[in-house]
């Protein structure tokens, strides 16, 4: 019986897109490389002082009966610093704005979105992260919804913690780095 269950589980993992099987993780790891105008790397930095080339990043997405869980880990970036971080709609590019706006479950009709009714950690994936003295840190977000197919493609590391006030909600300063993630 356990052999049959193992075979069935393995076949489901192959047939269904990554991230669809309950409890299955999507994990992307990368080392930041400086943006150089060529085709984008898996992880790119636009500010090598705050997010040095060679710094490491890991993003994990997991879907289960409780919702979608996203975890961000940084290693070897600026120490003792708080960064904003969010899931964005488009993949990373050679320019900071190539990753497009934040992914929103309920999309604000007015973009860029700074209305706290839409730009909030329940409707977007906010992963603000504070590093330790070695430049390492971790953060996580749990959501009650799933990403729309093809709608979320990257995580962007921002200059400072995310604002929550009307008119600036969801903003976190300059885009310092980006990692491509095939969210499902």
CSV table of C-alpha atoms in Angstrom, one decimal:
chain,number,residue,atom,x,y,z
A,1,UNK,CA,0.0,0.0,0.0
A,2,UNK,CA,2.7,2.5,0.9
A,3,UNK,CA,4.5,1.8,-2.4
A,4,UNK,CA,1.2,2.7,-4.2
A,5,UNK,CA,0.9,5.9,-2.2
A,6,UNK,CA,4.5,6.8,-2.9
A,7,UNK,CA,4.1,6.1,-6.6
A,8,UNK,CA,0.8,8.2,-6.8
A,9,UNK,CA,2.5,11.1,-4.9
A,10,UNK,CA,5.5,11.1,-7.2
A,11,UNK,CA,3.2,11.0,-10.3
A,12,UNK,CA,1.2,14.0,-9.0
A,13,UNK,CA,4.3,16.0,-8.4
A,14,UNK,CA,5.3,15.4,-12.0
A,15,UNK,CA,1.9,16.0,-13.6
A,16,UNK,CA,0.9,19.1,-11.6
A,17,UNK,CA,2.8,22.4,-11.8
A,18,UNK,CA,5.4,23.0,-9.0
A,19,UNK,CA,3.7,24.5,-6.0
A,20,UNK,CA,0.2,23.0,-6.7
A,21,UNK,CA,0.6,19.8,-4.6
A,22,UNK,CA,-0.4,20.7,-1.1
A,23,UNK,CA,2.7,20.9,1.1
A,24,UNK,CA,5.1,21.0,-1.8
A,25,UNK,CA,7.6,23.8,-1.6
A,26,UNK,CA,8.9,26.0,-4.4
A,27,UNK,CA,12.4,27.2,-3.4
A,28,UNK,CA,14.7,29.5,-5.3
A,29,UNK,CA,18.2,30.2,-4.2
A,30,UNK,CA,20.6,32.6,-5.8
A,31,UNK,CA,23.6,34.8,-5.4
A,32,UNK,CA,23.2,38.4,-6.3
A,33,UNK,CA,25.0,39.6,-9.4
A,34,UNK,CA,25.4,43.2,-10.5
A,35,UNK,CA,23.0,44.5,-13.1
A,36,UNK,CA,25.0,44.9,-16.3
A,37,UNK,CA,22.5,45.4,-19.0
A,38,UNK,CA,22.7,41.8,-20.3
A,39,UNK,CA,20.0,39.2,-19.9
A,40,UNK,CA,18.9,39.1,-16.3
A,41,UNK,CA,20.5,36.7,-13.8
A,42,UNK,CA,18.4,34.8,-11.3
A,43,UNK,CA,19.2,37.4,-8.6
A,44,UNK,CA,20.3,40.9,-9.5
A,45,UNK,CA,21.5,43.8,-7.4
A,46,UNK,CA,21.1,47.5,-8.4
A,47,UNK,CA,22.9,48.8,-5.2
A,48,UNK,CA,26.1,46.8,-4.5
A,49,UNK,CA,26.7,48.6,-1.2
A,50,UNK,CA,23.4,47.6,0.4
A,51,UNK,CA,23.1,44.3,-1.5
A,52,UNK,CA,26.6,43.2,-2.5
A,53,UNK,CA,27.3,41.0,-5.5
A,54,UNK,CA,27.8,37.6,-4.0
A,55,UNK,CA,25.2,38.1,-1.3
A,56,UNK,CA,22.8,35.1,-1.1
A,57,UNK,CA,19.0,35.0,-1.2
A,58,UNK,CA,16.5,32.2,-0.8
A,59,UNK,CA,12.7,32.4,-1.4
A,60,UNK,CA,10.4,29.6,-0.5
A,61,UNK,CA,6.7,29.4,-1.3
A,62,UNK,CA,4.5,26.7,0.2
A,63,UNK,CA,0.8,26.2,-0.3
A,64,UNK,CA,-1.2,24.0,2.1
A,65,UNK,CA,-4.7,24.0,3.6
A,66,UNK,CA,-3.9,27.1,5.7
A,67,UNK,CA,-2.9,29.2,2.7
A,68,UNK,CA,0.2,30.4,1.0
A,69,UNK,CA,3.4,30.8,3.0
A,70,UNK,CA,6.4,32.8,1.6
A,71,UNK,CA,9.7,33.0,3.3
A,72,UNK,CA,12.7,35.2,2.4
A,73,UNK,CA,16.2,34.7,3.7
A,74,UNK,CA,19.2,37.0,3.0
A,75,UNK,CA,22.9,36.3,3.7
A,76,UNK,CA,25.8,38.7,3.3
A,77,UNK,CA,23.9,41.9,2.7
A,78,UNK,CA,24.2,45.2,4.6
A,79,UNK,CA,24.3,44.4,8.4
A,80,UNK,CA,21.9,45.8,11.0
A,81,UNK,CA,19.5,47.2,8.4
A,82,UNK,CA,15.8,46.9,7.7
A,83,UNK,CA,14.8,46.4,4.1
A,84,UNK,CA,11.3,46.4,2.6
A,85,UNK,CA,10.6,43.4,0.4
A,86,UNK,CA,7.5,42.5,-1.7
A,87,UNK,CA,6.4,40.0,-4.3
A,88,UNK,CA,6.2,41.8,-7.7
A,89,UNK,CA,4.2,41.1,-10.9
A,90,UNK,CA,7.0,40.8,-13.4
A,91,UNK,CA,10.4,39.1,-13.5
A,92,UNK,CA,13.6,41.0,-12.6
A,93,UNK,CA,15.2,42.9,-15.5
A,94,UNK,CA,18.3,44.9,-16.1
A,95,UNK,CA,16.6,48.0,-14.6
A,96,UNK,CA,15.0,48.3,-11.1
A,97,UNK,CA,11.5,49.1,-12.4
A,98,UNK,CA,11.4,46.1,-14.8
A,99,UNK,CA,9.8,44.0,-12.1
A,100,UNK,CA,6.6,46.0,-12.3
A,101,UNK,CA,4.2,46.8,-9.4
A,102,UNK,CA,3.5,44.7,-6.3
A,103,UNK,CA,1.3,41.7,-6.8
A,104,UNK,CA,-2.1,42.3,-5.2
A,105,UNK,CA,-4.8,39.7,-4.6
A,106,UNK,CA,-7.5,42.4,-5.1
A,107,UNK,CA,-6.0,44.8,-7.6
A,108,UNK,CA,-6.3,48.5,-6.8
A,109,UNK,CA,-7.8,50.2,-9.9
A,110,UNK,CA,-5.4,53.2,-9.3
A,111,UNK,CA,-1.8,52.4,-9.9
A,112,UNK,CA,0.7,52.8,-8.4
A,113,UNK,CA,-1.2,51.7,-5.4
A,114,UNK,CA,-0.8,53.7,-2.2
A,115,UNK,CA,-4.3,53.2,-0.8
A,116,UNK,CA,-4.0,51.1,2.4
A,117,UNK,CA,-7.3,49.4,1.5
A,118,UNK,CA,-5.2,47.6,-1.2
A,119,UNK,CA,-1.6,48.3,-0.3
A,120,UNK,CA,-1.5,46.2,2.9
A,121,UNK,CA,0.1,42.9,4.1
A,122,UNK,CA,-3.2,41.0,3.8
A,123,UNK,CA,-3.6,41.9,0.1
A,124,UNK,CA,0.1,42.0,-0.9
A,125,UNK,CA,3.1,39.8,0.2
A,126,UNK,CA,5.2,42.0,2.5
A,127,UNK,CA,8.5,40.4,3.6
A,128,UNK,CA,10.2,43.3,5.4
A,129,UNK,CA,13.5,42.0,6.8
A,130,UNK,CA,16.0,43.2,9.4
A,131,UNK,CA,19.5,41.8,9.1
A,132,UNK,CA,21.9,41.0,12.0
A,133,UNK,CA,25.5,42.2,12.4
A,134,UNK,CA,26.6,39.7,9.7
A,135,UNK,CA,24.0,40.8,7.1
A,136,UNK,CA,21.8,37.8,7.6
A,137,UNK,CA,18.0,37.8,8.1
A,138,UNK,CA,14.8,36.0,7.5
A,139,UNK,CA,11.1,37.0,7.2
A,140,UNK,CA,7.9,35.3,6.3
A,141,UNK,CA,4.3,36.0,5.3
A,142,UNK,CA,1.2,33.8,5.4
A,143,UNK,CA,-1.7,34.6,3.1
A,144,UNK,CA,-5.2,33.2,2.9
A,145,UNK,CA,-5.1,33.2,-0.9
A,146,UNK,CA,-3.0,31.8,-3.8
A,147,UNK,CA,-1.2,33.7,-6.6
A,148,UNK,CA,-2.9,33.9,-10.0
A,149,UNK,CA,-1.1,31.9,-12.6
A,150,UNK,CA,1.6,34.0,-14.2
A,151,UNK,CA,0.7,37.0,-12.0
A,152,UNK,CA,3.7,36.9,-9.5
A,153,UNK,CA,7.2,36.6,-10.8
A,154,UNK,CA,9.8,38.1,-8.4
A,155,UNK,CA,10.7,39.4,-5.0
A,156,UNK,CA,12.1,42.9,-4.8
A,157,UNK,CA,14.3,44.1,-1.9
A,158,UNK,CA,13.6,47.8,-1.2
A,159,UNK,CA,15.5,50.6,0.6
A,160,UNK,CA,13.6,50.7,3.9
A,161,UNK,CA,10.6,49.3,5.8
A,162,UNK,CA,7.2,49.4,4.1
A,163,UNK,CA,5.0,52.4,4.8
A,164,UNK,CA,1.4,51.8,5.9
A,165,UNK,CA,0.0,55.4,5.9
A,166,UNK,CA,-2.6,56.6,3.3
A,167,UNK,CA,-0.8,58.1,0.3
A,168,UNK,CA,2.4,56.2,0.9
A,169,UNK,CA,1.1,52.7,1.9
A,170,UNK,CA,3.1,49.9,0.3
A,171,UNK,CA,6.0,52.1,-0.6
A,172,UNK,CA,9.5,51.2,0.7
A,173,UNK,CA,11.9,53.4,-1.3
A,174,UNK,CA,14.3,52.5,-4.1
A,175,UNK,CA,14.5,49.0,-5.5
A,176,UNK,CA,17.9,47.7,-4.4
A,177,UNK,CA,17.8,44.0,-5.6
A,178,UNK,CA,15.5,41.4,-7.2
A,179,UNK,CA,15.2,37.6,-7.5
A,180,UNK,CA,13.1,35.8,-10.0
A,181,UNK,CA,10.7,33.3,-8.5
A,182,UNK,CA,8.1,31.1,-10.4
A,183,UNK,CA,5.2,31.6,-8.0
A,184,UNK,CA,2.3,29.4,-8.6
